[in-house]
XYZ file of C-alpha atoms in Angstrom:
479
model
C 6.599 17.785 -22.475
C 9.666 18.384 -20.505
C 13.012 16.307 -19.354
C 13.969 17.692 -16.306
C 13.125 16.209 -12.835
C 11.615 19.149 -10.233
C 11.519 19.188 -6.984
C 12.779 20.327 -3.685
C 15.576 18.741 -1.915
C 14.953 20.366 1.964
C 14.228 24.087 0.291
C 16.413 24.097 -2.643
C 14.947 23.326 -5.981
C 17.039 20.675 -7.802
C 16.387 20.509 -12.048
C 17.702 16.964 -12.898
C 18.082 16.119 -16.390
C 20.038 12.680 -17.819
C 19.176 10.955 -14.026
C 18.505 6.479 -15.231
C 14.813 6.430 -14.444
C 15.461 3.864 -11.999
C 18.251 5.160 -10.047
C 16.326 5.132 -6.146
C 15.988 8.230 -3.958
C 18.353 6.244 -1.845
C 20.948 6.230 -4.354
C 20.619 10.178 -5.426
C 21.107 11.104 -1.330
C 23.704 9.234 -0.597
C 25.542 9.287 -3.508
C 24.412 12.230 -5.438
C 23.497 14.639 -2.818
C 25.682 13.618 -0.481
C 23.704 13.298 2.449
C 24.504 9.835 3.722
C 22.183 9.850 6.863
C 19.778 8.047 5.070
C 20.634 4.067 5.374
C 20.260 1.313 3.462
C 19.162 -1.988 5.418
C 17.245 -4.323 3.262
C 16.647 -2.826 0.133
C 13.191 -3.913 -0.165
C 10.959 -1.486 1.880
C 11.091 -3.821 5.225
C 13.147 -2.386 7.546
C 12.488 1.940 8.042
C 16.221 2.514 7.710
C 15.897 4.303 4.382
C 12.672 6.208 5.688
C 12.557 9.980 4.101
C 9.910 12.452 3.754
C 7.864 13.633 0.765
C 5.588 16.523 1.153
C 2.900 16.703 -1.752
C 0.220 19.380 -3.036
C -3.299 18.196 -1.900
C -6.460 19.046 -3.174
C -7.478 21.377 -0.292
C -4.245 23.558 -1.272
C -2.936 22.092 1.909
C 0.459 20.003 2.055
C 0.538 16.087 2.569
C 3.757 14.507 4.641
C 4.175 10.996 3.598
C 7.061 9.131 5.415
C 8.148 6.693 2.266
C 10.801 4.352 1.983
C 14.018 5.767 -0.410
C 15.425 2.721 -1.201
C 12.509 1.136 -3.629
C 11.489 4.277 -4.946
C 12.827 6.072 -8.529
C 13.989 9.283 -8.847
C 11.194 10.533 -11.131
C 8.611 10.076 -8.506
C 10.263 13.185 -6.664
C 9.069 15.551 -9.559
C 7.007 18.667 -8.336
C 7.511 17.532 -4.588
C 9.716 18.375 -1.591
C 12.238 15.869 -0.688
C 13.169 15.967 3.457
C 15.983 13.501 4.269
C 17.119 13.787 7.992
C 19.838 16.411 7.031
C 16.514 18.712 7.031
C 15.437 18.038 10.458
C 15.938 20.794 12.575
C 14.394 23.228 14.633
C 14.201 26.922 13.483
C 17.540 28.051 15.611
C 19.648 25.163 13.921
C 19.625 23.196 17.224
C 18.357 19.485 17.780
C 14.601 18.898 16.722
C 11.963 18.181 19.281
C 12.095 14.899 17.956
C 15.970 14.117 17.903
C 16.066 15.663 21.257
C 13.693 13.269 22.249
C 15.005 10.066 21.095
C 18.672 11.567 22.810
C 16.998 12.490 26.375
C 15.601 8.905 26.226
C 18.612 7.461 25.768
C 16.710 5.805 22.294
C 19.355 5.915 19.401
C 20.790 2.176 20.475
C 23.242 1.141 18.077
C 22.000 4.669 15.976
C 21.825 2.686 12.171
C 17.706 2.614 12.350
C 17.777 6.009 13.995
C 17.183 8.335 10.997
C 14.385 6.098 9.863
C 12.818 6.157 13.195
C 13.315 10.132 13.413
C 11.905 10.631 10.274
C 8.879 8.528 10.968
C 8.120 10.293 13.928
C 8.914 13.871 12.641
C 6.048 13.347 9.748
C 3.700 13.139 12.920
C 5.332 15.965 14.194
C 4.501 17.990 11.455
C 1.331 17.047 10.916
C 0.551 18.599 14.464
C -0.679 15.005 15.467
C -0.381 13.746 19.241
C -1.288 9.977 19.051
C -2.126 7.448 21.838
C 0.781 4.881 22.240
C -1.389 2.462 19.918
C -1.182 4.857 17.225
C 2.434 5.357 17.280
C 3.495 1.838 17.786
C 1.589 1.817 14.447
C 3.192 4.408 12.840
C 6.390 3.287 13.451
C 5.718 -0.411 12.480
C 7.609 -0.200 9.339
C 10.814 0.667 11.093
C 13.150 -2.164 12.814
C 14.998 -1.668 15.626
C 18.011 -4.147 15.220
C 18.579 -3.481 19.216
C 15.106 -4.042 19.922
C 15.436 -0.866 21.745
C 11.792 -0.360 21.464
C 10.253 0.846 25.063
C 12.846 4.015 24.706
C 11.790 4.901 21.476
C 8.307 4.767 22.360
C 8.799 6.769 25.530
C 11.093 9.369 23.242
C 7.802 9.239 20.704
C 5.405 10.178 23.510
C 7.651 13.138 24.694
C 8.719 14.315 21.703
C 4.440 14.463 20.251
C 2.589 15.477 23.380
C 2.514 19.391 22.117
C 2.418 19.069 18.367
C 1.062 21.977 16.146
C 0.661 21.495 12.679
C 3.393 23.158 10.639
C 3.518 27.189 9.884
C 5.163 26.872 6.742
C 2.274 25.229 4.393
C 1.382 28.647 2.475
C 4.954 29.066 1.684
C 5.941 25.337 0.596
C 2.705 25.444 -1.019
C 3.585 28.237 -3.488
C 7.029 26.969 -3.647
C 5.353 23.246 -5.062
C 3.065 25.361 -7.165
C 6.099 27.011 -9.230
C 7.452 23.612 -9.871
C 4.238 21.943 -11.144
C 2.607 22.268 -14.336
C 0.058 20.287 -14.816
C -0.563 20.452 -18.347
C 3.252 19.499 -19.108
C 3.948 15.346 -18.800
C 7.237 14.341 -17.918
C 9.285 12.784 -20.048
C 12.921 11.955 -19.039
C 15.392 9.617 -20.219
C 19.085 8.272 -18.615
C 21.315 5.521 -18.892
C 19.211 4.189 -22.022
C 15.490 4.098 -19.884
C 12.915 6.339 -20.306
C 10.318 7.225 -18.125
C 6.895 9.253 -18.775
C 4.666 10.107 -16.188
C 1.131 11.060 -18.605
C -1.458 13.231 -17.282
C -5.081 11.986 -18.190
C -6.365 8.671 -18.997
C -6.347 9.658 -23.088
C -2.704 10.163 -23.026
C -1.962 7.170 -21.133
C -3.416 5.048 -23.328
C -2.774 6.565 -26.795
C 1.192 5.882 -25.279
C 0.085 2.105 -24.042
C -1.535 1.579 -27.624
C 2.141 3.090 -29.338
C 4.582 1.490 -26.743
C 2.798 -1.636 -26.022
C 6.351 -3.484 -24.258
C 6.388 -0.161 -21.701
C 5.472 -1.210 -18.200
C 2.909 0.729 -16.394
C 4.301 1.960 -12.695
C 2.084 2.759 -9.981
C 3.380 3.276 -6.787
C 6.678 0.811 -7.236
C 6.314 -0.840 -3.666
C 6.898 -4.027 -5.907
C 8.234 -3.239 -8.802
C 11.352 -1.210 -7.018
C 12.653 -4.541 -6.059
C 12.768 -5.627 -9.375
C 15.705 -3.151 -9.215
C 17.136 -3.388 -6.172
C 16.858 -7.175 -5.354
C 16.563 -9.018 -8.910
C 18.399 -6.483 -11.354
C 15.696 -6.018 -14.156
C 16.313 -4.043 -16.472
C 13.038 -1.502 -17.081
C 13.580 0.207 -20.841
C 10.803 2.176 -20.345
C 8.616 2.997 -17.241
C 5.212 4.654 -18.173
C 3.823 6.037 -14.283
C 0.011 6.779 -13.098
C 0.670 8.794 -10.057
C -0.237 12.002 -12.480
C -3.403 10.527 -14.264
C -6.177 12.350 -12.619
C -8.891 10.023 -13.578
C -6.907 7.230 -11.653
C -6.348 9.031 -8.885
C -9.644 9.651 -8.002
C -11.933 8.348 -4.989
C -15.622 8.272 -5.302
C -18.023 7.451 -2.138
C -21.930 7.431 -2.803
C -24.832 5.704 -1.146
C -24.368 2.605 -2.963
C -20.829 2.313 -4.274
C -17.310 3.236 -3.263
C -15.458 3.408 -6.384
C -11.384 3.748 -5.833
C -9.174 4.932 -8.897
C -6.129 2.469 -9.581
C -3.615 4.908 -8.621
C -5.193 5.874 -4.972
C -2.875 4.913 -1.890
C -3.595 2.597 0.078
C -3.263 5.364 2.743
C -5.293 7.713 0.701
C -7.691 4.803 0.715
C -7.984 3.169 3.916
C -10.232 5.259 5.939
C -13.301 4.832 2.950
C -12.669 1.248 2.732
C -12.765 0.148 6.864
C -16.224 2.713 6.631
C -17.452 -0.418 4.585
C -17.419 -2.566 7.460
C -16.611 -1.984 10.644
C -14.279 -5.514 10.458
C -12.115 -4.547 8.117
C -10.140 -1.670 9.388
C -7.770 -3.645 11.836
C -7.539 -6.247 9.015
C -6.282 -3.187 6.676
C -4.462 -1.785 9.019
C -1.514 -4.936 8.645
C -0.851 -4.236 4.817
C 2.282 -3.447 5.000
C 3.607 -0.046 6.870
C 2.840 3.165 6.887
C 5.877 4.052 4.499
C 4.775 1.281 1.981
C 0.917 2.399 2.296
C 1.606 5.750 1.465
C 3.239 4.775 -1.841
C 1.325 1.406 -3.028
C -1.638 1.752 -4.663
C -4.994 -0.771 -4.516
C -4.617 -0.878 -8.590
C -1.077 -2.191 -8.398
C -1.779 -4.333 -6.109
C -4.092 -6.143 -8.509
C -2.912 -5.397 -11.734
C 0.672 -7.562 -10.883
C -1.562 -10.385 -9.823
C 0.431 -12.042 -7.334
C -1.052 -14.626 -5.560
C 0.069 -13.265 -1.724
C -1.466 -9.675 -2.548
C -3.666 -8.512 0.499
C -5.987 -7.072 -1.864
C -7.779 -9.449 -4.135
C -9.223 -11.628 -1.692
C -11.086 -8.758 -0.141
C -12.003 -7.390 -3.325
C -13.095 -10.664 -4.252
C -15.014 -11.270 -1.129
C -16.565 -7.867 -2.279
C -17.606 -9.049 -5.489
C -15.877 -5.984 -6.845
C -16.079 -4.922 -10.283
C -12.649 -3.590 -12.320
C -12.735 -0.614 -14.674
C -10.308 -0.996 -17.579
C -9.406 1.210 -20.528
C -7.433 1.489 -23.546
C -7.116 3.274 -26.540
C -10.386 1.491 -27.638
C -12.010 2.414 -24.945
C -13.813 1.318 -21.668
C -14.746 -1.752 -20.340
C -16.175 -3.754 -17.167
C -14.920 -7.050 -15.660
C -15.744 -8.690 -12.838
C -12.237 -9.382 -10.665
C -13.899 -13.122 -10.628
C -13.144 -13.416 -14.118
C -9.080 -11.067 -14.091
C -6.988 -13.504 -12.710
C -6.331 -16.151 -14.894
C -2.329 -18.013 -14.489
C 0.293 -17.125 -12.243
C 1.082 -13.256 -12.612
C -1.426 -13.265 -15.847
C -4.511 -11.195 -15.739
C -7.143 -10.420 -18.761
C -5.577 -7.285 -19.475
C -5.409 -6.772 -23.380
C -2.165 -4.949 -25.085
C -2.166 -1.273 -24.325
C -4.739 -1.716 -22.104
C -4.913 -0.225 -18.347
C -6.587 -0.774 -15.117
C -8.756 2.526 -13.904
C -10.875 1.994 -11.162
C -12.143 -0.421 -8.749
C -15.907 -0.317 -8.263
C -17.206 -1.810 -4.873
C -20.906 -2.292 -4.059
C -21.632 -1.352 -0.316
C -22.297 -4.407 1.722
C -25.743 -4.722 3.020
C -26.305 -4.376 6.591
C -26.911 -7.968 7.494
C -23.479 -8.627 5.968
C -21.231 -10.956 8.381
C -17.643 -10.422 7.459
C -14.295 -11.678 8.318
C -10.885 -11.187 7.401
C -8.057 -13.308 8.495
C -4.068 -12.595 7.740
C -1.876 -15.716 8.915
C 1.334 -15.017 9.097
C 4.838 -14.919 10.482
C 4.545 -11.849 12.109
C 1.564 -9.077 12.560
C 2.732 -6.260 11.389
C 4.393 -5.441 7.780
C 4.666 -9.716 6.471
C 3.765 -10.897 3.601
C 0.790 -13.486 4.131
C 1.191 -17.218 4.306
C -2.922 -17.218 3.903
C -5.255 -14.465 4.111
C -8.993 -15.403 3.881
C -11.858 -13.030 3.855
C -15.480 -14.006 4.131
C -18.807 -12.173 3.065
C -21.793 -13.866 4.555
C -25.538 -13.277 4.630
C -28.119 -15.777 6.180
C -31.937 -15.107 6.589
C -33.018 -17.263 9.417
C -31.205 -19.978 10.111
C -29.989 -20.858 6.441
C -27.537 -19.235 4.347
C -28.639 -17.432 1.615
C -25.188 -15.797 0.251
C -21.303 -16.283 0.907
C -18.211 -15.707 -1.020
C -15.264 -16.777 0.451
C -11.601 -15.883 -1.046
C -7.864 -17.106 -0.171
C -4.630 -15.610 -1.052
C -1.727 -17.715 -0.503
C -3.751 -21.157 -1.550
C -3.074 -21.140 -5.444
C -1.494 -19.941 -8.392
C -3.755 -16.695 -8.504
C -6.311 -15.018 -5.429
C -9.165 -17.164 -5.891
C -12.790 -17.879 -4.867
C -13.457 -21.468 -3.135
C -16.727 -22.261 -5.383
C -17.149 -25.500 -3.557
C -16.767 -24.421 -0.142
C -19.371 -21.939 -1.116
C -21.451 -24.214 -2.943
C -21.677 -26.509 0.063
C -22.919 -24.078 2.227
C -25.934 -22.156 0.108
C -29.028 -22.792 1.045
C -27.850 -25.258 4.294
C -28.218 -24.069 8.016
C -25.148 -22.293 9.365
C -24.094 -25.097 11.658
C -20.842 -26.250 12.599
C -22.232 -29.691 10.478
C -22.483 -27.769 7.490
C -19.304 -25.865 8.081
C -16.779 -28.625 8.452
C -18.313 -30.292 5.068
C -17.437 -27.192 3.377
C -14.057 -27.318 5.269
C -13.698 -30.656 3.665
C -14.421 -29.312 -0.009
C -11.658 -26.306 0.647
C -9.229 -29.364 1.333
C -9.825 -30.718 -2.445
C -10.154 -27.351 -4.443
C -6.806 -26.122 -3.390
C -3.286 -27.660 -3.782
C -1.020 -24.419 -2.271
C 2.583 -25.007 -2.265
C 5.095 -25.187 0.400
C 8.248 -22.634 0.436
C 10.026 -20.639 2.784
C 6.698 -19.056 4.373
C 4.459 -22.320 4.776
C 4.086 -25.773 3.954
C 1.378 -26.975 1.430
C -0.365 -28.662 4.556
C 0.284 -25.940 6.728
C -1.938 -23.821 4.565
C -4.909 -26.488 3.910
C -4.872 -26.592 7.799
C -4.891 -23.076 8.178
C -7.606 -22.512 5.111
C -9.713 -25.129 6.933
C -9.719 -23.606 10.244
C -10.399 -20.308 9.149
C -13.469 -20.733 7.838
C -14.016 -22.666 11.304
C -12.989 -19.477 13.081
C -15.427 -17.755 10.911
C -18.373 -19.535 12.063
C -17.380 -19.873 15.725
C -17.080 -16.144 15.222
C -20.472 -14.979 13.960
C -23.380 -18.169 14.769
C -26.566 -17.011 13.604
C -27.516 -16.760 17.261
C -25.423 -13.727 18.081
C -27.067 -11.567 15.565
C -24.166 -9.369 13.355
C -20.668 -9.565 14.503
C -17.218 -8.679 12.762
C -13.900 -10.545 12.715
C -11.145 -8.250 12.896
């Protein structure tokens, strides 16, 4: 084991040791490092101001660029990766980088507090030699906020600044440079300011330290958990990670199941989970932003049970399958049965989530998935409802529908379903199921919806469904 913190800050290698587990990148640069481009907006991951870059090993001895928001992430995830704030960016003379010069030349810095967020953004496209069509950027760059709404110029500077990208030169040399820093036998193990933090390196040593620390709380990417820091002032004693677990971090496609470890991106993940169905990329696409997708992972996601995660309903539409492990052992469990209060799951003591395990839809499969909410990119949903139907003639002869937003956990209407097996898919038949959606659920209002708001909305969605894919048009996909 080892106490010290590597990584890179720009080129330099930095060998922290004493650093509070959960002091945030955001802190160390501004405060530490002193390199105070890097703003603080919202402390929560929302607004791009914080934006920095991490460059990571990958597995084809390549070099992954993740854009990533500072302000919600600890210091510890840094270790054996490069650190780029916007300090870093510039070209190889020392002068303006193509993409500074382009947000200048198109007069696109407005009031210039979101500007480092939105130059970092764009330079991680830069460097990944990647020239996308305005669509693409408008995506990339949907996890910043221009306060000025200053968009159209940034765009424009975006376009310029990407039309002759080449991917980077300097991967052989960064990579050797990240190779010196990580051993991957050694787990880190660092304490400060009374918290510890261990980052364990296979599934055995995870949970022999679950089964010996059993209070510890298990960290994936911290897209949530950082703003139990930064917004409600938690104290964490000790933070045990799985970004280093290699069993968790593994993706498995076959013919018949895609099986996705807990610690996997959703970034890492998105492109084998649209390949399910060809309606649910768009719908994946609006989890989040591209900062917050590179760091959360699909097991967090679950594992904190929250009843607004994007995840669950899908899964559960999926009829997915959790992996779970502790020092005991393995076991299965369908994600019907993991949810069980608010923010409690079936998880025993020292016990873990591994892997999600999702059987490939059939081909006949009808699905939709449905995000309502304030705005479409990067909100949190007021109801999200995803549907898996299959009908052989006229009649239906499977569906699971599942809400977030509607209850105290992601859960299954039963009756809805139960009122449409085995009845032709007819509006008839749809609205009485509509009607049983309106009994099973009693959601709550706050600041997002009201409690009738989100019947309505349930209601109508499964509505919109229908209207959406009659048996008549043969298969169709919501996006």
């Amino acid at each position: 084991m080892r106490s010290e913190i590597r990584f890179l800050l720009g080129d330099e290698r930095q060998d922290l040791v004493g650093v509070d587990p959960t002091r945030t990148v955001l802190q160390y640069l501004r405060e530490d490092a002193g390199l105070p481009g890097t703003k603080e907006g919202c402390a929560e991951g929302d607004c791009g101001a914080c934006t920095v870059i991490l460059a990571e090993r990958d597995e084809t001895g390549g070099i992954r660029y993740r854009p990533v928001n500072s302000c919600i992430m600890f210091m510890p995830a840094l270790d054996g990766k490069q650190l780029l704030a916007v300090e870093h960016v510039r070209a190889p003379n020392g002068t303006l980088h193509p993409v500074q010069k382009a947000m200048v030349d198109h007069h696109a810095s407005q009031c210039g507090f979101c500007t480092p967020g939105f130059v970092m953004s764009l330079t991680a496209l830069h460097i990944a030699g990647h020239a996308p069509e305005r669509h693409e950027l408008a995506e990339a760059l949907a996890g910043n906020l221009c306060r000025c709404t200053g968009y159209r110029p940034i765009l424009d500077a975006g376009r310029a600044a990407l039309s002759n990208t080449r991917p980077s030169s300097h991967v052989p040399a960064l990579r050797h440079s990240l190779d010196m820093l990580n051993t991957d036998a050694e787990t880190l193990n660092t304490a400060g300011a009374g918290r510890r933090f261990i980052a364990p390196r296979s599934l055995a040593e995870l949970t022999a330290i679950l089964a010996a620390e059993p209070t510890a709380l298990i960290l994936g990417g911290g897209t949530d958990v950082g703003l139990w820091v930064t917004k409600q002032h938690r104290d964490l004693p000790l933070l045990v990670a799985t970004e280093h677990v290699t069993k968790l971090r593994q993706l498995v496609v076959s013919d018949t199941h895609l099986t996705i470890g807990a610690a996997v991106t959703y970034a890492d993940a998105m492109d084998s989970l649209a390949a399910l169905h060809s309606g649910m990329g768009a719908w994946l696409r609006r989890i989040g932003s591209r900062q917050i997708r590179e760091r959360g992972t699909i097991g967090g996601n679950i594992a904190n049970a929250s009843p607004i995660g994007d995840m669950p309903p899908l899964l559960l539409a999926l009829d997915a399958t959790l992996i779970l492990a502790s020092a005991k052992g393995e076991r299965r469990l369908p994600l019907d049965d993991f949810f069980q209060a608010y923010r409690q799951t079936a998880l025993a003591a020292g016990e873990v989530l591994v892997a999600i395990e999702i059987l490939r839809p059939a081909a006949d499969i009808r699905f939709g998935a449905y995000k309502v909410a304030k705005r479409f990119d990067q909100d949190i949903s007021a109801v999200c409802a995803v549907f898996a139907l299959q009908v052989d003639g006229q009649k239906v002869a499977r569906i699971r529908i599942a809400y977030g937003g509607m209850a105290a956990i992601p859960l299954r209407a039963t009756a809805a379903e139960a009122a449409l097996m085995g009845k032709a898919w007819t509006e008839d038949t749809v609205h009485t199921a509509m009607a049983a959606i309106d009994t099973a659920f009693r959601p709550l209002s706050d600041m997002r919806a009201t409690a009738h708001y989100r019947s309505l909305v349930a209601r109508n969605l499964l509505l919109k469904f229908h209207l959406e894919h009659p048996v008549s048009s043969g298969l169709g996909a919501a996006a």
